[in-house]
Coordinates of C-alpha atoms and ligand atoms in Angstrom, one line a residue:
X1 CA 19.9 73.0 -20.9
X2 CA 18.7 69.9 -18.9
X3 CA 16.5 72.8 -16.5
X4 CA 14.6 74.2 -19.8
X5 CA 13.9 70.6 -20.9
X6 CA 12.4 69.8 -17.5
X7 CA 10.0 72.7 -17.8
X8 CA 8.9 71.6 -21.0
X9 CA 7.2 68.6 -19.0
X10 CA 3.2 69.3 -18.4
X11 CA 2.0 69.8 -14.5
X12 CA -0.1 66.9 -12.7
X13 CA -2.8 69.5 -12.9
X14 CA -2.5 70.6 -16.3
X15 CA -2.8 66.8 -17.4
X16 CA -5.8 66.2 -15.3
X17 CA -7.5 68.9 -16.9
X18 CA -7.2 67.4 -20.1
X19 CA -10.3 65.2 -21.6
X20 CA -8.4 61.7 -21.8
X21 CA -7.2 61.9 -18.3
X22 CA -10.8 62.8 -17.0
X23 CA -12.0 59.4 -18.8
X24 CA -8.9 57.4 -17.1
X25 CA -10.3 58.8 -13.6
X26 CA -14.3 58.3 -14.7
X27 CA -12.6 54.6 -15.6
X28 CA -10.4 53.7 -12.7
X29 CA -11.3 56.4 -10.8
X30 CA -8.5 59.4 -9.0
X31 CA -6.3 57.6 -6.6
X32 CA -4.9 54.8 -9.1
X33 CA -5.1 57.6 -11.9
X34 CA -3.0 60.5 -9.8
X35 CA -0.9 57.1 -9.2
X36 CA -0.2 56.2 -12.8
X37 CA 0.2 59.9 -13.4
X38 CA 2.9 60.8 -11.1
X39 CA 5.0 57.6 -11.8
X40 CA 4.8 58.3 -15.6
X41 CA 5.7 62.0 -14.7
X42 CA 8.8 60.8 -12.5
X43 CA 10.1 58.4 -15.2
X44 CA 10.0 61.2 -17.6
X45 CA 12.0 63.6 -15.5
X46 CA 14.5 60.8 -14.9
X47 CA 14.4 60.3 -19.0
X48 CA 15.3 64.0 -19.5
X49 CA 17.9 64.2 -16.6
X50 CA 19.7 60.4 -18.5
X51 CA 19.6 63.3 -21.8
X52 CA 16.7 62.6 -23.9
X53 CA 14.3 65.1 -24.9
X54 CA 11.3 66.0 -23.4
X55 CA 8.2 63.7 -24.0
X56 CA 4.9 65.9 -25.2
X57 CA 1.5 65.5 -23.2
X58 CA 0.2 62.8 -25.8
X59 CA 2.8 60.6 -25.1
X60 CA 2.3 61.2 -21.4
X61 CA -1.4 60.3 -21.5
X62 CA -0.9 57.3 -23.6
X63 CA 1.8 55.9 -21.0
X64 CA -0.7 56.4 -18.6
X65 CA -3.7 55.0 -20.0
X66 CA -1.2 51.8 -20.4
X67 CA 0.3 51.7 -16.9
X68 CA -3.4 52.1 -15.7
X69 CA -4.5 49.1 -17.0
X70 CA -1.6 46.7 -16.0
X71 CA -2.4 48.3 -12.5
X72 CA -6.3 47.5 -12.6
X73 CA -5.4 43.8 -14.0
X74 CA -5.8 40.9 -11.2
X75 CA -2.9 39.3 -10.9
X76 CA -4.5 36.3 -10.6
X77 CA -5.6 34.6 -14.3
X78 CA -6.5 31.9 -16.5
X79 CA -3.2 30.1 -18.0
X80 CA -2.9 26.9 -20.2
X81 CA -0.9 24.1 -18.7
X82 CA 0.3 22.6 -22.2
X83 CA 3.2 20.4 -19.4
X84 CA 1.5 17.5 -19.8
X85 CA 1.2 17.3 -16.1
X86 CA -2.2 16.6 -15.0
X87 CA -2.6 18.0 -11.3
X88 CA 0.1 20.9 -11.5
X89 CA 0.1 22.3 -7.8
X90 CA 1.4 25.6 -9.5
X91 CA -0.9 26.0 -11.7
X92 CA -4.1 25.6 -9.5
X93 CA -4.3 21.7 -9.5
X94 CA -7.9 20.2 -10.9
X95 CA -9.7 22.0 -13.3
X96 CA -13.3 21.8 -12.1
X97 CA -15.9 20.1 -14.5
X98 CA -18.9 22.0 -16.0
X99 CA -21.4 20.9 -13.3
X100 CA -19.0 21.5 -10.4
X101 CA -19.0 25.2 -11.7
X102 CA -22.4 25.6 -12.3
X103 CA -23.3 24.6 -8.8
X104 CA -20.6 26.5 -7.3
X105 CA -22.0 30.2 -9.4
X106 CA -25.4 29.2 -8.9
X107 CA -24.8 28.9 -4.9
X108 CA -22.9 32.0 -4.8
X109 CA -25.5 34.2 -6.4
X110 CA -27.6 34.6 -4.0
X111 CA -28.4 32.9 -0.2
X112 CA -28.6 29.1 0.4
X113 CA -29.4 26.4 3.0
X114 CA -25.4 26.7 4.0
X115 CA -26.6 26.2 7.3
X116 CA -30.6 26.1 7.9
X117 CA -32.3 23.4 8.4
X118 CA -35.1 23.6 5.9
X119 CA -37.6 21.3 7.7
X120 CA -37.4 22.8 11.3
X121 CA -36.7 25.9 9.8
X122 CA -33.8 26.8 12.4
X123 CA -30.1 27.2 12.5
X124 CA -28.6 23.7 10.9
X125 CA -25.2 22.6 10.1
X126 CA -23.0 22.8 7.3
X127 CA -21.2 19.8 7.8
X128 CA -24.0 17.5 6.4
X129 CA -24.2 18.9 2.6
X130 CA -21.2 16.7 1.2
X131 CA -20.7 14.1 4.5
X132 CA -23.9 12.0 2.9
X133 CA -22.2 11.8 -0.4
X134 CA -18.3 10.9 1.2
X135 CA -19.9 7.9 3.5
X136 CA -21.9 6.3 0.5
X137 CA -18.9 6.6 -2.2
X138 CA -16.3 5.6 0.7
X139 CA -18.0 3.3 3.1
X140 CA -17.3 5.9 6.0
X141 CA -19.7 5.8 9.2
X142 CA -19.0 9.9 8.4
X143 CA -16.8 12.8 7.3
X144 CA -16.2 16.0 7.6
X145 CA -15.1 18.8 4.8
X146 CA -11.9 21.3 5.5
X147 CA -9.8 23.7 3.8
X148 CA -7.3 21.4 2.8
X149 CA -5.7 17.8 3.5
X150 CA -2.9 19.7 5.5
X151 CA -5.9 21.4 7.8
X152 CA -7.3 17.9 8.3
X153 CA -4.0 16.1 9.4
X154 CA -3.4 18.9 11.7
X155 CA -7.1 19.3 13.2
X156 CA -6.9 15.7 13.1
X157 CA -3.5 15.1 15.3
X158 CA -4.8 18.4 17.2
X159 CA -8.3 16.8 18.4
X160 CA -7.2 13.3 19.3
X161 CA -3.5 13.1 20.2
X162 CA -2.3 16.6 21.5
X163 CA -0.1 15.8 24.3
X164 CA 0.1 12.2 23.4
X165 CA 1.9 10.2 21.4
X166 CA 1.7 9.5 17.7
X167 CA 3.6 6.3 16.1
X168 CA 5.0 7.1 12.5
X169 CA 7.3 4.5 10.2
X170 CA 11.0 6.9 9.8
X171 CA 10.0 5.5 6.0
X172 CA 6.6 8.2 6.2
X173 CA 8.5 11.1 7.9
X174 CA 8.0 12.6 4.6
X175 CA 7.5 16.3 2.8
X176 CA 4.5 16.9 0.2
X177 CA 5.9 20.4 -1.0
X178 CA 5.3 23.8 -0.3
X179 CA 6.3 23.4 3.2
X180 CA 4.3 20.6 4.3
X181 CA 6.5 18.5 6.2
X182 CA 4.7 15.6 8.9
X183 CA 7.2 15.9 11.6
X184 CA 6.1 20.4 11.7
X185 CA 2.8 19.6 11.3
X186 CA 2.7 17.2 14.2
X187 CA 4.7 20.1 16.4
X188 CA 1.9 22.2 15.5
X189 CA -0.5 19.8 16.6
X190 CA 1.3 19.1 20.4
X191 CA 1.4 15.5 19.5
X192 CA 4.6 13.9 20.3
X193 CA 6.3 12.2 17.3
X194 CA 7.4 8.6 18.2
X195 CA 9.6 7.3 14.6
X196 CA 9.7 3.4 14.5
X197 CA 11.7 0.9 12.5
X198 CA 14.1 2.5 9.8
X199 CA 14.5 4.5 7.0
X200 CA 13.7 1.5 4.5
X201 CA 12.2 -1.5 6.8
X202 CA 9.3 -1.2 9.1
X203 CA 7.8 -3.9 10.5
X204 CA 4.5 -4.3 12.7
X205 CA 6.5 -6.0 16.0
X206 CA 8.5 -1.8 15.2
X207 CA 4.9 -0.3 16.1
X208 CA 4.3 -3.4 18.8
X209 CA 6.9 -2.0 20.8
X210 CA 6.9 1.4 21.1
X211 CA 3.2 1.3 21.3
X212 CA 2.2 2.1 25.0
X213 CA -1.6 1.5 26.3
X214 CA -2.0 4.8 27.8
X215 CA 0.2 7.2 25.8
X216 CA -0.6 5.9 22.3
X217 CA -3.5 8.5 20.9
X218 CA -3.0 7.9 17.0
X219 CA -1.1 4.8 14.7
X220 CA -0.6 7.3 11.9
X221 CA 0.4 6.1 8.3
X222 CA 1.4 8.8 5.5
X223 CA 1.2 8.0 1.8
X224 CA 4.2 8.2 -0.3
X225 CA 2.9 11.2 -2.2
X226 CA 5.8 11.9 -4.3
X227 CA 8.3 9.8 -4.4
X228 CA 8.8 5.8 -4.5
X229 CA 10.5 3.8 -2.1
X230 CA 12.5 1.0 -3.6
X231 CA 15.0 -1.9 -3.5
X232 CA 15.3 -3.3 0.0
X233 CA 12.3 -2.3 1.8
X234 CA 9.2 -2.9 4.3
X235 CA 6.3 -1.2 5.1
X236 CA 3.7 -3.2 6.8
X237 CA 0.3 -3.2 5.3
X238 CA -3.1 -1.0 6.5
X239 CA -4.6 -3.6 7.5
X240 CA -2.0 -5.2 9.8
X241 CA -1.2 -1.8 11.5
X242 CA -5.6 -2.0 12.0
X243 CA -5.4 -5.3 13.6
X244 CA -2.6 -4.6 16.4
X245 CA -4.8 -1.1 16.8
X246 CA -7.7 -2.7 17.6
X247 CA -5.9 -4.7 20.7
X248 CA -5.5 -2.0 22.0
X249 CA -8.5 0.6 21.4
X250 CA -5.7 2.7 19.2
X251 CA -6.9 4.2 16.1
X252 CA -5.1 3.8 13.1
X253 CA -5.1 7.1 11.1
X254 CA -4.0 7.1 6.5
X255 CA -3.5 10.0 5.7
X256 CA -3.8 9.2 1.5
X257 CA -2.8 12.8 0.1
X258 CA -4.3 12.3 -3.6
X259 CA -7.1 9.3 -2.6
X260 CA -8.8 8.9 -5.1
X261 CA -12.3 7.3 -5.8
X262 CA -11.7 5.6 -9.2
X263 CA -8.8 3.1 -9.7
X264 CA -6.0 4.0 -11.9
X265 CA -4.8 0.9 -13.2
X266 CA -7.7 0.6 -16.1
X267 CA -5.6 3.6 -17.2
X268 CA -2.5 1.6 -17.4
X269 CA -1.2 3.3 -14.3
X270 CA 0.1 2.0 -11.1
X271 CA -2.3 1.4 -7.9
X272 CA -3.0 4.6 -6.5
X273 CA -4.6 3.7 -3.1
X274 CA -8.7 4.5 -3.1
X275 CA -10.4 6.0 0.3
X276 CA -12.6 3.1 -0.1
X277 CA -9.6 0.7 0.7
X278 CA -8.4 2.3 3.7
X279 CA -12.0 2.2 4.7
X280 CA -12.5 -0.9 4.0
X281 CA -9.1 -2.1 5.5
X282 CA -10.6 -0.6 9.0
X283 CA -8.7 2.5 9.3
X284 CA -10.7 4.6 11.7
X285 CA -9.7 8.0 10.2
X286 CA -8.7 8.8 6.6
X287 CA -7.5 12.1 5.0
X288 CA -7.4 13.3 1.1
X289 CA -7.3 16.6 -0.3
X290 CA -10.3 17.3 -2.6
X291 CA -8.5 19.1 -5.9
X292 CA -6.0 16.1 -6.3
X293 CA -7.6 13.0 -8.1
X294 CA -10.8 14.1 -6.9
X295 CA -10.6 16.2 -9.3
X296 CA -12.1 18.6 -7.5
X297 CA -12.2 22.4 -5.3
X298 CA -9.5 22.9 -2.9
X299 CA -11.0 20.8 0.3
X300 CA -9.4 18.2 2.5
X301 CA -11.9 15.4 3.2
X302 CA -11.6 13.3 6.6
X303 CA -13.7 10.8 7.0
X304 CA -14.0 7.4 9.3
X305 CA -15.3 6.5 12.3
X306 CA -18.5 8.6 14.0
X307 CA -17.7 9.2 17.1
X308 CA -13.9 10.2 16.2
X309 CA -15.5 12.7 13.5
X310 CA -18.0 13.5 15.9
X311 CA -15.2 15.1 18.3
X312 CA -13.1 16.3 15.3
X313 CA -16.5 18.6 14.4
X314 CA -16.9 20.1 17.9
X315 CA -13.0 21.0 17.9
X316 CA -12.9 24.7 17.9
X317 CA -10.2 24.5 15.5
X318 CA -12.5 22.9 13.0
X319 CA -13.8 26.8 12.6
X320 CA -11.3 28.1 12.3
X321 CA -10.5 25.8 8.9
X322 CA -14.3 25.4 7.9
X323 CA -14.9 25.7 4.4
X324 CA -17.2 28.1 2.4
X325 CA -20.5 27.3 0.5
X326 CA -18.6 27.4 -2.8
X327 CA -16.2 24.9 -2.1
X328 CA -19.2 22.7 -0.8
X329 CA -21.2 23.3 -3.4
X330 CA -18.7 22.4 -5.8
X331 CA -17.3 19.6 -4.0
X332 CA -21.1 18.0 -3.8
X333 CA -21.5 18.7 -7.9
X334 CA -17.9 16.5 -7.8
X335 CA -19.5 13.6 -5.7
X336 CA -22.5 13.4 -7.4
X337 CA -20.5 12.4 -11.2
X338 CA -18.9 9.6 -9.0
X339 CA -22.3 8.4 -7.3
X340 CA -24.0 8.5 -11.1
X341 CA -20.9 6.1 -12.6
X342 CA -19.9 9.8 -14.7
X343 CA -16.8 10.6 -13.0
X344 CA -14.1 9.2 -16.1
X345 CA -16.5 11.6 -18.3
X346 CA -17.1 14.4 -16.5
X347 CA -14.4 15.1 -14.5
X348 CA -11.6 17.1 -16.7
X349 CA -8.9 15.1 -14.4
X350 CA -10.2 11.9 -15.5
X351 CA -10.9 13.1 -18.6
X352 CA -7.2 13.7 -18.9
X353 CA -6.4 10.2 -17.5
X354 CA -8.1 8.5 -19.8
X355 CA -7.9 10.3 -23.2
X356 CA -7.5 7.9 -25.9
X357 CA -3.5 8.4 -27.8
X358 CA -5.6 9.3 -31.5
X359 CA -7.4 12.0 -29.8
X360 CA -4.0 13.5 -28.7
X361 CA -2.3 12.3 -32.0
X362 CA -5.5 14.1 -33.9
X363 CA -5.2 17.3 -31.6
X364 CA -1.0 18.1 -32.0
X365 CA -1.8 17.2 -36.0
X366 CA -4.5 20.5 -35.9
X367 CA -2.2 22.3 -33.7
X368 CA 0.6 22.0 -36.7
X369 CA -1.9 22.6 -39.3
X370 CA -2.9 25.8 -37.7
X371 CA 0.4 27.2 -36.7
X372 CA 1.6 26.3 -40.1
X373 CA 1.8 30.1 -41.4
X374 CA 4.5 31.0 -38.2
X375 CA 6.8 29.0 -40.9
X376 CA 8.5 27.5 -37.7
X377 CA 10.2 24.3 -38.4
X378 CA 7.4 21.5 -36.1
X379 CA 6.7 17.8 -35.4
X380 CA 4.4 15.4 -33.5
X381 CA 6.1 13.3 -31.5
X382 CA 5.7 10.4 -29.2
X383 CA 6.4 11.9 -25.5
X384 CA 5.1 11.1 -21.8
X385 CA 2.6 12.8 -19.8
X386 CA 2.6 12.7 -15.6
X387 CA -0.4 12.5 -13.3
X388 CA 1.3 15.0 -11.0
X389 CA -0.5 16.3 -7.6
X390 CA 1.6 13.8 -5.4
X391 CA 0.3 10.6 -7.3
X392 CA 2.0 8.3 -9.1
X393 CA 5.6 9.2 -8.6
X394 CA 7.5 7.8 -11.6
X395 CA 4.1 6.5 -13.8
X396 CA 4.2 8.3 -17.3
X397 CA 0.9 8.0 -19.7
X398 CA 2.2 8.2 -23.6
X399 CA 0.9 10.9 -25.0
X400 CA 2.0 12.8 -28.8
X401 CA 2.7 16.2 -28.4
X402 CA 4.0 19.1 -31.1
X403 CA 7.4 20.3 -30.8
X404 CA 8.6 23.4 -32.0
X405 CA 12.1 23.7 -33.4
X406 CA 13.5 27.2 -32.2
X407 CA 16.5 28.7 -32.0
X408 CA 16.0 29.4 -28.2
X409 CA 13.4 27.1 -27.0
X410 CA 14.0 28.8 -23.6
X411 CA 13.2 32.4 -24.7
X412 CA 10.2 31.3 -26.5
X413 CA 8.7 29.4 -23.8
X414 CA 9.5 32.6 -21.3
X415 CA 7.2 34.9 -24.0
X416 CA 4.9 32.3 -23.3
X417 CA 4.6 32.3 -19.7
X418 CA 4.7 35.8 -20.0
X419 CA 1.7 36.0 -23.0
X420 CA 0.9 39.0 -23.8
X421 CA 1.3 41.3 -20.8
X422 CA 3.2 43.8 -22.6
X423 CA 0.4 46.7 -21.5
X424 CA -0.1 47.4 -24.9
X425 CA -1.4 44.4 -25.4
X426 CA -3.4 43.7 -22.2
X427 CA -7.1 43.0 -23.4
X428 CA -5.4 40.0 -24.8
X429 CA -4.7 38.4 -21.8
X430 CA -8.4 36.7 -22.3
X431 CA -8.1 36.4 -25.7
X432 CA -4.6 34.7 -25.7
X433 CA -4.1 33.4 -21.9
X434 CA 0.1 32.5 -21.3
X435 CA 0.9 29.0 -21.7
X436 CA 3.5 27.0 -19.7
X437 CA 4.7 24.4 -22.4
X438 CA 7.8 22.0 -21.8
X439 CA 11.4 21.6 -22.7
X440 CA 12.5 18.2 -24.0
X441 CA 16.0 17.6 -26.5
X442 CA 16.3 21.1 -27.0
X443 CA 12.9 21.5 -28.3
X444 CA 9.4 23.0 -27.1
X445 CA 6.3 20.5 -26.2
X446 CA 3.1 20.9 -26.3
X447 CA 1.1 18.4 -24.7
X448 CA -2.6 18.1 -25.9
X449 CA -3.7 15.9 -22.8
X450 CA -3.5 19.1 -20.2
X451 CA -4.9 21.4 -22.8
X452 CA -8.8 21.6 -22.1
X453 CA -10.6 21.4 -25.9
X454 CA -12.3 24.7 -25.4
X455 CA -8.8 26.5 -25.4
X456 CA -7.3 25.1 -29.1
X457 CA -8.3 28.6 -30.3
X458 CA -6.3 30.4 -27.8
X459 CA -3.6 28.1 -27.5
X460 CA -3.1 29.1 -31.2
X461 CA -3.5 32.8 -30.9
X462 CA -0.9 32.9 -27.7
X463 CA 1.5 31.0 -30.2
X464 CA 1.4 33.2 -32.8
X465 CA 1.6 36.0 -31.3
X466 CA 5.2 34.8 -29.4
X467 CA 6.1 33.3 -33.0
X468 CA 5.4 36.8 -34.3
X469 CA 6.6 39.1 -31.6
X470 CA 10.2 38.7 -31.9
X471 CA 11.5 35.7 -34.4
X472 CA 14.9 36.9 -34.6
X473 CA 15.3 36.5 -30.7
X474 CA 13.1 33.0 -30.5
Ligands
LIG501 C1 -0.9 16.6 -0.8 C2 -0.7 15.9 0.5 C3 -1.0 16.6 1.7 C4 -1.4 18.0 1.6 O1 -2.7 18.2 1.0 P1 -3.2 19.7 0.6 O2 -4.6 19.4 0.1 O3 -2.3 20.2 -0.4 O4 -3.3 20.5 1.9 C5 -0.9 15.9 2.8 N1 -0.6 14.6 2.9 C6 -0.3 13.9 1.8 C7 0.2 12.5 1.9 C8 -0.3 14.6 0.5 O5 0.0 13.9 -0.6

């Protein structure tokens, strides 16, 4: 019985002979088509030998057209971050602003002065196009542009302190997240780790005394990225840590994680420490990553004193972690909205940071208005907003957001993340991108502040459809 069904499946050949599968291979051409093919084949054997019937060649063809195009998706794509977190590691940190784009697709076209010199018309450096920029925002006698912050603590500690010693407060022996931890990184590096004073008080006679003359490459202090240390504590200040370095010809490295170049507390946020500062405080190195509160490309900026930079650059490591001419040209486009006073504007981070509480109040009230017809039960209310990106541990901005009243808050915001992927459905992804909302009191947020303007019409389309798709389940 089970024997005749089987044979009543179509061949691998006779299906590629037919005129849909010949447009699937014209399409995504033979190897992912003979792919699809055969997989859709073998789940329909393994259908007939569980008991059900044979599936005809339509069906067939149709499954594979489907499975096709899940398989020629990128599994990289757009999503909206309705979390109300600002810089949300997971979801690609800063969203770049309109200039930094342009510069980075008009750069990528076609060839640019990445490295010629245009006047002698030789072979120049890469290094210069954003260094200009960094030293006049920052104060720097020069800087230097890598892949990330964690490349530029770990050329950094690399060039000027393998096989030496580096003196670290036990308080900054700390882990950013996805596996960057400062005691591995300076392993890596073949720097020796020397921890002074305790777990919650440091003190700059700590660092006087395990300092030694000859061994001492690097007085390295590490931002509290994301967390806060409170109650009975001591960390001495930048500037103390400068002036027992300079005794002693030691320089004092910060590595900031977020730095950023505009000051947070206009915002009604806490101090997030500014490059400038530590500049200005005398540290002779400084590190930041670029897509934090720079709000801009993946990049980790080091900048500081010339002749330490000047070894840094000629560090064969710094090759190996050189970044390309998009992520230069887009980091430059960033700069330049700081250097022309446009950064709060221009900059979707800051444009975040600093939306006014109507303009979220005004955009949840549309978002209920046009999600009216899903007949779920909804509300603007008054909730909190994070800056994220290892900033700010513990600051909230208010914020009004629209909550949904579901059933299962939990299985509607998994159809979300999911969107539309169902292969059915997959020219929506563009259309309707998934959205990663939050869970707060049993109910679903959306939070207007991390929602860029442009995407209120999809926003609304990827609700729907989850409203739609299932409401008994939601
Ligand atoms: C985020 C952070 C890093 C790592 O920066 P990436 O740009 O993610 O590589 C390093 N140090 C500190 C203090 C940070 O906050």
């Amino acid at each position: 019985m089970r024997q005749s069904e089987l044979r009543k499946l179509p061949s691998v050949d006779r299906l590629l002979q037919t005129e849909d599968i010949a447009r699937l291979v014209e399409q995504h051409g033979r190897g992912l088509t003979l792919d699809a093919l055969r997989a859709v084949l073998d789940d329909a054997r393994q259908a007939v030998l569980s008991g059900q019937p044979a599936q005809g060649a339509e069906a067939l063809i149709a499954e594979t057209g489907r499975r096709l195009m899940v398989d020629a998706r990128p599994s990289l794509y757009p999503m909206i971050n309705a979390t109300g977190v600002i810089i949300h590691t997971n979801l690609g940190r800063a969203p770049l602003s309109e200039r930094a784009r342009r510069a980075m697709a008009q750069v990528s076209v076609g060839y640019s002065n990445l490295e010629y010199d245009i006047l002698a018309g030789a072979r120049g450096s890469r290094y210069i196009h954003a260094s200009d920029l960094l030293c006049r925002l920052t104060g720097a006698e020069d800087a230097l542009v890598v892949n990330n912050n964690a490349s530029a603590v770990l050329l950094t500690l690399t060039a000027l302190a393998s096989e030496r010693q580096v003196l670290i407060s036990r308080s900054q022996l700390v882990e950013i997240g996805g596996g960057f931890r400062i005691p591995d990184v300076m392993r890596q590096s073949g720097a020796e780790l020397v921890e002074v004073g305790t777990t919650n008080r440091t003190y700059v006679h700590d660092y006087a005394e395990a300092l030694h003359p000859m061994h001492t490459a690097i007085i390295l202090r590490v931002h509290h990225s994301n967390f806060q240390l409170t109650g009975f504590v001591h960390e001495p200040a930048l500037a103390e840590l400068v002036i027992l370095g300079d005794e002693y010809a030691i320089p004092v490295m910060d590595d900031l994680g977020s730095g950023t170049l505009l000051d947070t507390e206009p915002y009604g946020l806490a101090h997030e420490p500014t490059i400038q500062e530590s500049i200005s405080a005398g540290a002779s190195i400084v590190t930041a990553s670029g897509d934090k509160l720079l709000g801009g490309p993946q990049a980790g900026l080091i900048l500081g004193k010339a002749d330490l930079i000047h070894k840094l650059r000629r560090h064969p490591l710094a090759r190996a972690l050189r970044v390309d001419k998009t992520t230069l040209a887009g980091l430059q486009a960033t700069l330049l909205a700081y250097l022309e006073g446009k950064a709060a504007e221009e900059i979707p981070v800051w444009r975040m940071i600093t939306t006014p509480l109507e303009t979220l109040a005004r955009r949840a009230r549309k978002w209920q208005r046009a999600l009216k017809g899903t007949g779920v039960p909804m509300d603007v209310v008054p909730a909190e907003s994070t800056v994220g990106g290892g900033s700010l541990p513990g600051q909230t901005l208010p914020t009004w957001a629209l909550a949904l009243e579901v059933p299962s808050p939990d299985a509607l915001a998994a159809r979300l993340r999911q969107g539309t992927r169902e292969p059915a459905q997959a020219p929506d992804l563009v259309e309707a991108p998934p959205l990663v909302a939050r869970i707060e009191d049993n109910r679903l947020l959306l939070d207007p502040r991390t929602v860029l303007p442009e995407q209120d019409g999809a926003l609304i389309k990827t609700m729907e459809a989850a409203l739609s798709a299932q409401p008994t389940q939601v």
